[in-house]
PDB file of C-alpha atoms in Angstrom:
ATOM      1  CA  UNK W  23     240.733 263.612 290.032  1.00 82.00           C
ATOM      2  CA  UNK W  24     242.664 260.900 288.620  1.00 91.00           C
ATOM      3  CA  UNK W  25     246.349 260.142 287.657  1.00 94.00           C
ATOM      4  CA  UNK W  26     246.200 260.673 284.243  1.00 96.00           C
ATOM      5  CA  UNK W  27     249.713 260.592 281.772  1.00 97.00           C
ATOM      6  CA  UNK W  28     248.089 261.172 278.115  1.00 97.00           C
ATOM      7  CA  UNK W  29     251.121 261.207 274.929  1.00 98.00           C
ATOM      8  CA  UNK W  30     250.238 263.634 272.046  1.00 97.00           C
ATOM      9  CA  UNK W  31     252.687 263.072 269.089  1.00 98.00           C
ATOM     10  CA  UNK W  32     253.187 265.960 267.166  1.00 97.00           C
ATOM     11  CA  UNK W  33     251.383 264.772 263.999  1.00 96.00           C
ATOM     12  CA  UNK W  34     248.218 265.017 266.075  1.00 96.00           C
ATOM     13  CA  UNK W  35     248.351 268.666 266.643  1.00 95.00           C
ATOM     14  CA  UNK W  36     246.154 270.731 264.327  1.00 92.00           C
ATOM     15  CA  UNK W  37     248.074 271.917 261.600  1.00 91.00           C
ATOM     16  CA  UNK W  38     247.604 275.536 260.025  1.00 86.00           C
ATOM     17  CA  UNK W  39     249.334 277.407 256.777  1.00 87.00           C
ATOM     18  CA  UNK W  40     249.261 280.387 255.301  1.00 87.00           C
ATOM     19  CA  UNK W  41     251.540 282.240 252.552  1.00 87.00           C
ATOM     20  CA  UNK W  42     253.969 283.211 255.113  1.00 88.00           C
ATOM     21  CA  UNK W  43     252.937 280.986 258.252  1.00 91.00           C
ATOM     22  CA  UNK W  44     253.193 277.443 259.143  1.00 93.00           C
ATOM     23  CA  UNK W  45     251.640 276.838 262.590  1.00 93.00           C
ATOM     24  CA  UNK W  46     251.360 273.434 264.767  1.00 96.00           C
ATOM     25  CA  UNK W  47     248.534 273.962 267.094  1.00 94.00           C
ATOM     26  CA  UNK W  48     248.303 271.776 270.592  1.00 95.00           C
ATOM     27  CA  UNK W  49     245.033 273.349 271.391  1.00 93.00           C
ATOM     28  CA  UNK W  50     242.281 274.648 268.452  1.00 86.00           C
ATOM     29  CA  UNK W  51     242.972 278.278 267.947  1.00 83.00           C
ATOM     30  CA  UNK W  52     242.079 278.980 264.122  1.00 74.00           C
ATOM     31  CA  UNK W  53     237.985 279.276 264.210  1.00 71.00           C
ATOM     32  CA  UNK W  54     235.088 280.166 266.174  1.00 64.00           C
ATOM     33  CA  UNK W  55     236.277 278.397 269.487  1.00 71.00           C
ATOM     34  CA  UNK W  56     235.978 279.105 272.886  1.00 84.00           C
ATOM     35  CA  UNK W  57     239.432 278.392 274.310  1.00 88.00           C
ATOM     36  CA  UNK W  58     238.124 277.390 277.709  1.00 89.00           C
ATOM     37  CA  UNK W  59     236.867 274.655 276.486  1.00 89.00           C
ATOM     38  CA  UNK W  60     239.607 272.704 274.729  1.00 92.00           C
ATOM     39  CA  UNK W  61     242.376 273.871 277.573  1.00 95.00           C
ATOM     40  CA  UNK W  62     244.365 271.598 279.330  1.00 97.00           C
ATOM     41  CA  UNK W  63     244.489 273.388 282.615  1.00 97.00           C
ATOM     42  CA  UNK W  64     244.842 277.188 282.452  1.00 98.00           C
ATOM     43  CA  UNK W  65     247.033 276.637 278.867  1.00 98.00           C
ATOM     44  CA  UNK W  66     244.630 277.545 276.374  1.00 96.00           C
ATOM     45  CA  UNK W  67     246.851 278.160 273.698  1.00 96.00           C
ATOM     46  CA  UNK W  68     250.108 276.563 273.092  1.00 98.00           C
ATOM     47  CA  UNK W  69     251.280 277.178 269.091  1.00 97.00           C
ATOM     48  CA  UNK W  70     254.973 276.364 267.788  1.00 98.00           C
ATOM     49  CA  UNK W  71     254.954 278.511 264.653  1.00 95.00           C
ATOM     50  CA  UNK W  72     256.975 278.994 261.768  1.00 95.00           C
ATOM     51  CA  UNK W  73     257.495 282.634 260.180  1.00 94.00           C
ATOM     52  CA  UNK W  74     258.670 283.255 257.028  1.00 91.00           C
ATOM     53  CA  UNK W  75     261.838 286.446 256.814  1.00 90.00           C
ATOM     54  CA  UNK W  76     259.975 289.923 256.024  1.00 85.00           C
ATOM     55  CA  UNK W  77     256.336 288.427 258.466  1.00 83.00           C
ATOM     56  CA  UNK W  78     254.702 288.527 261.217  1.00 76.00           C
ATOM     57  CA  UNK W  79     251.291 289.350 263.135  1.00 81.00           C
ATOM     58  CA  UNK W  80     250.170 293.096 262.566  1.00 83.00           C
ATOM     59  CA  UNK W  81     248.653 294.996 265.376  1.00 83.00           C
ATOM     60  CA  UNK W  82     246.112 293.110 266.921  1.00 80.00           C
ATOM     61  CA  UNK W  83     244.036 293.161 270.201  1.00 89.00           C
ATOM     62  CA  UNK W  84     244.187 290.914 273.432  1.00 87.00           C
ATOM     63  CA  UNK W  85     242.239 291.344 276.410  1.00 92.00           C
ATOM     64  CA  UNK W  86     242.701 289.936 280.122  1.00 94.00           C
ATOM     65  CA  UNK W  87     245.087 287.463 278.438  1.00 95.00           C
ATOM     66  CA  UNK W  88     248.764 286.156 280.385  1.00 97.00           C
ATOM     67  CA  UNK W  89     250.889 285.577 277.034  1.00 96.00           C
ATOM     68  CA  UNK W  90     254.062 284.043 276.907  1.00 97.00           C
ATOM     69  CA  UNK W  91     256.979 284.112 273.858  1.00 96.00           C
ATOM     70  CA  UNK W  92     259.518 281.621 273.779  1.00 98.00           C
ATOM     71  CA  UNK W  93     261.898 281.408 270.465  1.00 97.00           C
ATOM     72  CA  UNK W  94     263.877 279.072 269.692  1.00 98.00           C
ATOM     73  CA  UNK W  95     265.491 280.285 267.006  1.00 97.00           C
ATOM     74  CA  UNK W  96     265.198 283.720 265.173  1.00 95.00           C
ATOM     75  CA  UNK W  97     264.156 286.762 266.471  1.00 94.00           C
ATOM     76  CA  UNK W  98     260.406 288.483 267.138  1.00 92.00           C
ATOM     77  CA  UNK W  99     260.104 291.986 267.025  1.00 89.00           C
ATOM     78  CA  UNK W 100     257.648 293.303 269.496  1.00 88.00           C
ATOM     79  CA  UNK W 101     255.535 296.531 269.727  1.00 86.00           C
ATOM     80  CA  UNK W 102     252.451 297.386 271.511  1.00 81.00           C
ATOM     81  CA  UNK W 103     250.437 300.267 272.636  1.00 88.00           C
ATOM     82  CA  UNK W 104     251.428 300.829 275.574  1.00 83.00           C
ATOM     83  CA  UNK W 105     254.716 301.545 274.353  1.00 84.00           C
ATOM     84  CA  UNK W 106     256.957 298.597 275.086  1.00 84.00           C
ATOM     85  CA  UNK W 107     259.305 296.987 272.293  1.00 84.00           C
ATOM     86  CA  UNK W 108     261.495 294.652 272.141  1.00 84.00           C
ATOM     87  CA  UNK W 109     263.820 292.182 270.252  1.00 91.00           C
ATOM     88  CA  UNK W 110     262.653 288.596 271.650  1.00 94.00           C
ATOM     89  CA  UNK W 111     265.498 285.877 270.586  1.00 96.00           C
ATOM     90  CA  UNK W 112     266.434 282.770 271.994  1.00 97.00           C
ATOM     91  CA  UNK W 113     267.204 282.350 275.885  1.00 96.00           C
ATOM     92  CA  UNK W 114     265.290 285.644 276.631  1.00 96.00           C
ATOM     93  CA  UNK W 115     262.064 285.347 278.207  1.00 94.00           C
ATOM     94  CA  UNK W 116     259.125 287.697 277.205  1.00 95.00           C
ATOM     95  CA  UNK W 117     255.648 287.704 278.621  1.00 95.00           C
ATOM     96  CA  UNK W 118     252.565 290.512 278.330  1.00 93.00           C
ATOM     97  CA  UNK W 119     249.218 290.682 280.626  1.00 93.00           C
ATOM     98  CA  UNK W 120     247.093 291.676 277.979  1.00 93.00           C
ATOM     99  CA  UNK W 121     244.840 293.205 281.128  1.00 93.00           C
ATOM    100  CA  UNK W 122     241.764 295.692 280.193  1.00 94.00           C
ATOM    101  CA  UNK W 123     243.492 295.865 276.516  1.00 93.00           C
ATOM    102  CA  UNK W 124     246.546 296.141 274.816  1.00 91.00           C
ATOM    103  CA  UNK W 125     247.802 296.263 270.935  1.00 90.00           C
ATOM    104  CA  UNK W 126     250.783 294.746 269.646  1.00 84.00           C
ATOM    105  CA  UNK W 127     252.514 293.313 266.960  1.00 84.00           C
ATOM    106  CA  UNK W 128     254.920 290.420 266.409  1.00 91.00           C
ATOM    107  CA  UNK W 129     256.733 290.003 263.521  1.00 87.00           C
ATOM    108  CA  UNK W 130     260.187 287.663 262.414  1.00 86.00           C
ATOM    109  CA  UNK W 131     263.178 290.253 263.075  1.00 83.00           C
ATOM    110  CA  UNK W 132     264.734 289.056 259.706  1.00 84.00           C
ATOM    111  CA  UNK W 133     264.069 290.579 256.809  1.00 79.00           C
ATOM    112  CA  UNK W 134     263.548 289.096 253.080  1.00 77.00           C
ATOM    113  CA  UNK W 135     267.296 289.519 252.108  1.00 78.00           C
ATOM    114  CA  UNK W 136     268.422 287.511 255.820  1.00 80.00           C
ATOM    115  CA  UNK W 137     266.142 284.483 254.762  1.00 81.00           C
ATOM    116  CA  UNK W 138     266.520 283.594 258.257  1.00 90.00           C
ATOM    117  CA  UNK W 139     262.980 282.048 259.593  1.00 92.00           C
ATOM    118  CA  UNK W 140     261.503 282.433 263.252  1.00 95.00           C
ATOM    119  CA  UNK W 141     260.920 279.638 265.146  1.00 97.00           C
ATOM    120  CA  UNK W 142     258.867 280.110 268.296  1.00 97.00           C
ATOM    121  CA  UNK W 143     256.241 278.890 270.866  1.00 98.00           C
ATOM    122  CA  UNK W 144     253.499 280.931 272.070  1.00 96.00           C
ATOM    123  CA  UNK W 145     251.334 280.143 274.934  1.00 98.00           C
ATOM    124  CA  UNK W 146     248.385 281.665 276.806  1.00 97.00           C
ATOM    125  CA  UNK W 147     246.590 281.214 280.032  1.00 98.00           C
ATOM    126  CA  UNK W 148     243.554 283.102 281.616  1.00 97.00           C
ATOM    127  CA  UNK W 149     244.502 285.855 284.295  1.00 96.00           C
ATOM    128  CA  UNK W 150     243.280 285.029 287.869  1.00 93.00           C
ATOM    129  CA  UNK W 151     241.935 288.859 287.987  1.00 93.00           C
ATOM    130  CA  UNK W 152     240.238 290.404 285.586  1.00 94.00           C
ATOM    131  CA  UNK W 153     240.316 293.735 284.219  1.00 94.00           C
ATOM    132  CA  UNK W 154     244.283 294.512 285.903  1.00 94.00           C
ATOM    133  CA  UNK W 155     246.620 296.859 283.973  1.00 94.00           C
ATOM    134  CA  UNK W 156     248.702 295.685 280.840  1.00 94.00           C
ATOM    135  CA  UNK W 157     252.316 294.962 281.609  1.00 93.00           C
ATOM    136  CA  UNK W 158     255.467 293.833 279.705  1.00 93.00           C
ATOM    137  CA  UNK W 159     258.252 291.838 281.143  1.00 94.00           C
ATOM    138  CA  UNK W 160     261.380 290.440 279.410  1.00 94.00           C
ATOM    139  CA  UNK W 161     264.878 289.249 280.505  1.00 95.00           C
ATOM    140  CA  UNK W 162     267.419 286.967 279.852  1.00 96.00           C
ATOM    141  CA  UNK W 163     268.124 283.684 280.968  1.00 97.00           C
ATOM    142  CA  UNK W 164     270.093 281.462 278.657  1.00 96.00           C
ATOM    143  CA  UNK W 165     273.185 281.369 281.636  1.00 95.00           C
ATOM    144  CA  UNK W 166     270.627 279.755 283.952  1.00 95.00           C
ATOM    145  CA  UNK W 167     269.568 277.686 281.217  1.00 96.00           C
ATOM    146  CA  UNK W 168     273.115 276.421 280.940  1.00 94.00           C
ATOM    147  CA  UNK W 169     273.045 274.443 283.772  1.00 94.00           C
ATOM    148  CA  UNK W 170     271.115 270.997 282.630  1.00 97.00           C
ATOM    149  CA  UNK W 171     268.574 271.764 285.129  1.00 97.00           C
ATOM    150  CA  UNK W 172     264.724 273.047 284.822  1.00 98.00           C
ATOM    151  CA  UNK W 173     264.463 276.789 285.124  1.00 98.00           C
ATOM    152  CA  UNK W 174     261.282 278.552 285.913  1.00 98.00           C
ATOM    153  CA  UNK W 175     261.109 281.267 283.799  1.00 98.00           C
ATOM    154  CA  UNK W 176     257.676 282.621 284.504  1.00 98.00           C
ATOM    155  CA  UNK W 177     255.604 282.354 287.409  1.00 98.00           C
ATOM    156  CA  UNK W 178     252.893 283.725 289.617  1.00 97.00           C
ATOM    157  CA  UNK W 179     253.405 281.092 292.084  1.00 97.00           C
ATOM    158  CA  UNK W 180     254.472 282.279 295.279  1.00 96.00           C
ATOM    159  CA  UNK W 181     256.493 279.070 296.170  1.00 94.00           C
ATOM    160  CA  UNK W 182     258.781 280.043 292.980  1.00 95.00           C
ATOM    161  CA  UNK W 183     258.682 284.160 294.067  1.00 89.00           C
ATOM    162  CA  UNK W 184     262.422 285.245 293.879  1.00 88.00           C
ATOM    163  CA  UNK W 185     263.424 282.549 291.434  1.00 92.00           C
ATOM    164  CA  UNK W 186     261.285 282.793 288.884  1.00 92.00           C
ATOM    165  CA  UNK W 187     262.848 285.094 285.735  1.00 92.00           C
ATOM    166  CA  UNK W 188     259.466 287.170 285.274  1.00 96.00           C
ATOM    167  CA  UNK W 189     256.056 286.769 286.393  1.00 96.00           C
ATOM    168  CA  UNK W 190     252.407 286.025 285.520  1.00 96.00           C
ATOM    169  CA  UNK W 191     249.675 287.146 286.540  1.00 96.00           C
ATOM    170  CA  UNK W 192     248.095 284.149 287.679  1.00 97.00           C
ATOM    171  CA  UNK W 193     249.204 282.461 290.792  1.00 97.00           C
ATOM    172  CA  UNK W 194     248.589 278.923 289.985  1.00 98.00           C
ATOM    173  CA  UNK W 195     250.866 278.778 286.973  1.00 98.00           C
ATOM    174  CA  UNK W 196     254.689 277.969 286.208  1.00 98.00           C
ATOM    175  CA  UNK W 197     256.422 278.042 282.622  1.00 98.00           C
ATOM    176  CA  UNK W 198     259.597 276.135 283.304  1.00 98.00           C
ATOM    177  CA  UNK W 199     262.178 275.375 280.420  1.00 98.00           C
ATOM    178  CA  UNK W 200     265.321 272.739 280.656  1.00 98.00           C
ATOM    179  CA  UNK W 201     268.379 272.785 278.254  1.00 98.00           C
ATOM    180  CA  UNK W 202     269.699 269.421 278.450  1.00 98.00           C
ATOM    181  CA  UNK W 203     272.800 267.769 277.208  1.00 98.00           C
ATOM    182  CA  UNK W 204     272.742 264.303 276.304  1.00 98.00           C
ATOM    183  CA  UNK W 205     272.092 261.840 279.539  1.00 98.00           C
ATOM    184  CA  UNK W 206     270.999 264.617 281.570  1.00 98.00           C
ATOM    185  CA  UNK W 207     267.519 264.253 283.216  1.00 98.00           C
ATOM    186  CA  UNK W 208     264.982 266.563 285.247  1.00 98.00           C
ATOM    187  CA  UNK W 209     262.022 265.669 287.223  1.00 98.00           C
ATOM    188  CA  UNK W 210     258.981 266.750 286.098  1.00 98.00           C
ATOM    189  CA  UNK W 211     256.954 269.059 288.940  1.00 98.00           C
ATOM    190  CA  UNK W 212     253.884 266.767 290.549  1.00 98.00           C
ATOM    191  CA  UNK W 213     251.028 269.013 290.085  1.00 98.00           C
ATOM    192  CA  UNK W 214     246.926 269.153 289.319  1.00 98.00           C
ATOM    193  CA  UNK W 215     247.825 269.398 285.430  1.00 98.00           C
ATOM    194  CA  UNK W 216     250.816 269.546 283.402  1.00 98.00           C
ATOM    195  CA  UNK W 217     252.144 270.118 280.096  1.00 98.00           C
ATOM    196  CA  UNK W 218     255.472 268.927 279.217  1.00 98.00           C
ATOM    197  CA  UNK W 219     256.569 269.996 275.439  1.00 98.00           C
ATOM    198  CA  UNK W 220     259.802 268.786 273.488  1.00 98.00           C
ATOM    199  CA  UNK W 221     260.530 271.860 271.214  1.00 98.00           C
ATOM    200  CA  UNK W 222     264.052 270.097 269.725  1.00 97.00           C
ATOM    201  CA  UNK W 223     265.880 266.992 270.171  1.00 98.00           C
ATOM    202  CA  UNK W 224     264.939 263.784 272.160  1.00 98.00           C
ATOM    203  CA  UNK W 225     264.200 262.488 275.255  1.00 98.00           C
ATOM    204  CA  UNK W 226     263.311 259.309 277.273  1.00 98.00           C
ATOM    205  CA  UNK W 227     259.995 259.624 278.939  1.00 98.00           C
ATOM    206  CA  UNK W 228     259.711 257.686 282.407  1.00 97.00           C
ATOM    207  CA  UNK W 229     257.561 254.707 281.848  1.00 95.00           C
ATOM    208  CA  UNK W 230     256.355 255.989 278.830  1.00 96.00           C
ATOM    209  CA  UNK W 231     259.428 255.630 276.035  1.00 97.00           C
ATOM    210  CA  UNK W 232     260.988 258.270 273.664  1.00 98.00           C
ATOM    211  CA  UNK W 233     259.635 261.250 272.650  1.00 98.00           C
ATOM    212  CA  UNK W 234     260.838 263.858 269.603  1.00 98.00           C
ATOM    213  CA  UNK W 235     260.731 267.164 268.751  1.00 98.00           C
ATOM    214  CA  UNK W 236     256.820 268.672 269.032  1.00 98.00           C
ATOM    215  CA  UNK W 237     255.542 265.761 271.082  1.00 98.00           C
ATOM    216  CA  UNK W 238     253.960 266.728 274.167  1.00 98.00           C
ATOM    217  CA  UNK W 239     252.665 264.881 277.050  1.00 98.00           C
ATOM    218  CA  UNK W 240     249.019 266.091 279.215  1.00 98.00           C
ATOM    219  CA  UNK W 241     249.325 265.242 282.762  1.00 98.00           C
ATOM    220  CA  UNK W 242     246.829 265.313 285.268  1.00 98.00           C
ATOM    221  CA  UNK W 243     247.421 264.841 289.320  1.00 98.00           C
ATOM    222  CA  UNK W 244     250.452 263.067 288.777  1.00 98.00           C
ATOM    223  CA  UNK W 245     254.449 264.420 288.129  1.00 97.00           C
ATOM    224  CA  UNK W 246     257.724 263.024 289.186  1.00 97.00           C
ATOM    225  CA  UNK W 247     258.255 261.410 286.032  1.00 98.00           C
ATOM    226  CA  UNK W 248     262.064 261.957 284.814  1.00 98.00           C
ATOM    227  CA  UNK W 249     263.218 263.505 281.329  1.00 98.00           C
ATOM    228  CA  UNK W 250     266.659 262.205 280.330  1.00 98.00           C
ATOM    229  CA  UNK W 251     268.305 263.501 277.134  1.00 98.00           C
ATOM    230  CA  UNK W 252     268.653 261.532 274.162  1.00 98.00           C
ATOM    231  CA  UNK W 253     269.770 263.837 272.341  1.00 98.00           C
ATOM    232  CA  UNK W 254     270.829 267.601 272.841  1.00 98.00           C
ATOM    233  CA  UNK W 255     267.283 268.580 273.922  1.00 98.00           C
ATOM    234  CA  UNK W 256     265.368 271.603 274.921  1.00 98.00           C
ATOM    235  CA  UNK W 257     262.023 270.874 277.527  1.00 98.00           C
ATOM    236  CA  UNK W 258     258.672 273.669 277.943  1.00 98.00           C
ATOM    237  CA  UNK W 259     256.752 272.464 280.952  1.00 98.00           C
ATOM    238  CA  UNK W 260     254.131 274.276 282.452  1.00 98.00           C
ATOM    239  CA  UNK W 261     252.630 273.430 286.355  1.00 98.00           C
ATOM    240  CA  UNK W 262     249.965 274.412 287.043  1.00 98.00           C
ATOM    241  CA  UNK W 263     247.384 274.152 290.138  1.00 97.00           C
ATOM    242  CA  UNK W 264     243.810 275.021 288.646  1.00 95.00           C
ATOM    243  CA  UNK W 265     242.027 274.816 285.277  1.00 95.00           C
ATOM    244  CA  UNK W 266     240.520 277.272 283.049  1.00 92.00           C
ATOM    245  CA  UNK W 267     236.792 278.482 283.712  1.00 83.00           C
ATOM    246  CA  UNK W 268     234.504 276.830 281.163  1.00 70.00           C
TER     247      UNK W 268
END
């Protein structure tokens, strides 16, 4: 496998709206696709929407599915059939294992008289078992994001067991996230595949220039790049050892 650094600007990202949604898609979602097959990786899915006060996702279906919620500003209210809810905001970390089925909903938090919008990232990546129980896992981790240093906030990695804030259900995969102040860096992990997503501000890209908010950067057998902040900035990486089963 070759070294491989590939720069997606954010205009390139499919680009999906409805009455009440405005979604910026990294991978195809919207259509008869199979995910598998435009993955980078295990991330199959990787969507920063926009969600209009009063909106959201009505109860739907996922099966043998690792999903992962990060907002960046706003709240998602979360409900599902096995009878977990929650209030998702910024800083807390939220992640379901879909397993042999689960229902849910996710809708903004804000109603039409707040006018306040959600902003958020979902991602998804296969399970490495099939067919497992659903779970729900949240907690909070905007101290640990304080610290101008790359957090993992979900794993299934057992190098990162013990630090990471929840886990996956797939052991080749880390979501990390890094706050950074301006002229702060982090090293990106050296892995088979990466993702490296800048959901606000700027950065400086080792070797490879600046990058704004919603452009992302595909790595394959290659990492140690640095990240410095430009600008107050806020980093979504994912390592991960394996890809997706076409």
């Amino acid at each position: 496998m070759a070294a491989q650094v590939q720069v997606i600007p954010a205009a390139n990202r499919r680009y999906w709206r409805t009455e009440w949604l405005d979604s910026r898609q990294s991978f195809p979602v919207t259509g008869n696709f199979v995910l598998e097959d435009y993955a980078h990786g295990l991330l199959l899915v990787h969507n920063e929407d926009i969600v209009d006060p009063g909106e959201g996702f009505d109860t739907h279906q996922h099966r043998d599915t690792e999903i992962l919620t990060w907002v960046l500003e706003g709240t998602v209210v979360h409900q599902d059939s096995a009878g977990n809810s929650g209030l998702i905001r910024p800083g807390l970390a939220q992640g379901m294992s879909a397993g042999t089925g689960i229902l849910h909903s996710e809708r903004n938090g804000a109603g039409w008289t707040e006018r306040e919008r959600l902003h958020v990232v979902q991602m998804w990546i296969p399970p490495d078992t099939l067919g497992a129980p659903p779970s729900y896992q949240e907690l909070d981790v905007d101290g640990a994001l304080r610290r101008n240093s790359l957090v993992p906030v979900a794993s299934g990695m057992p190098r990162y067991r013990g630090d990471a804030a929840i886990g996956i259900g797939n052991r080749h995969a880390t979501f990390h996230v890094a706050r950074l102040d301006p002229g702060h860096s982090i090293t990106v992990p050296d892995a088979p595949y990466g993702h490296v997503f800048i959901a606000r501000g700027g950065v400086d890209y080792e070797n490879h220039g600046a990058l704004g908010q919603g452009d992302a950067v595909r790595l394959t057998a290659t990492g140690g790049h640095r990240v410095t902040a430009t600008t107050p900035a806020e980093v979504l990486i994912w390592e991960m050892d394996a890809a997706a089963s076409r």
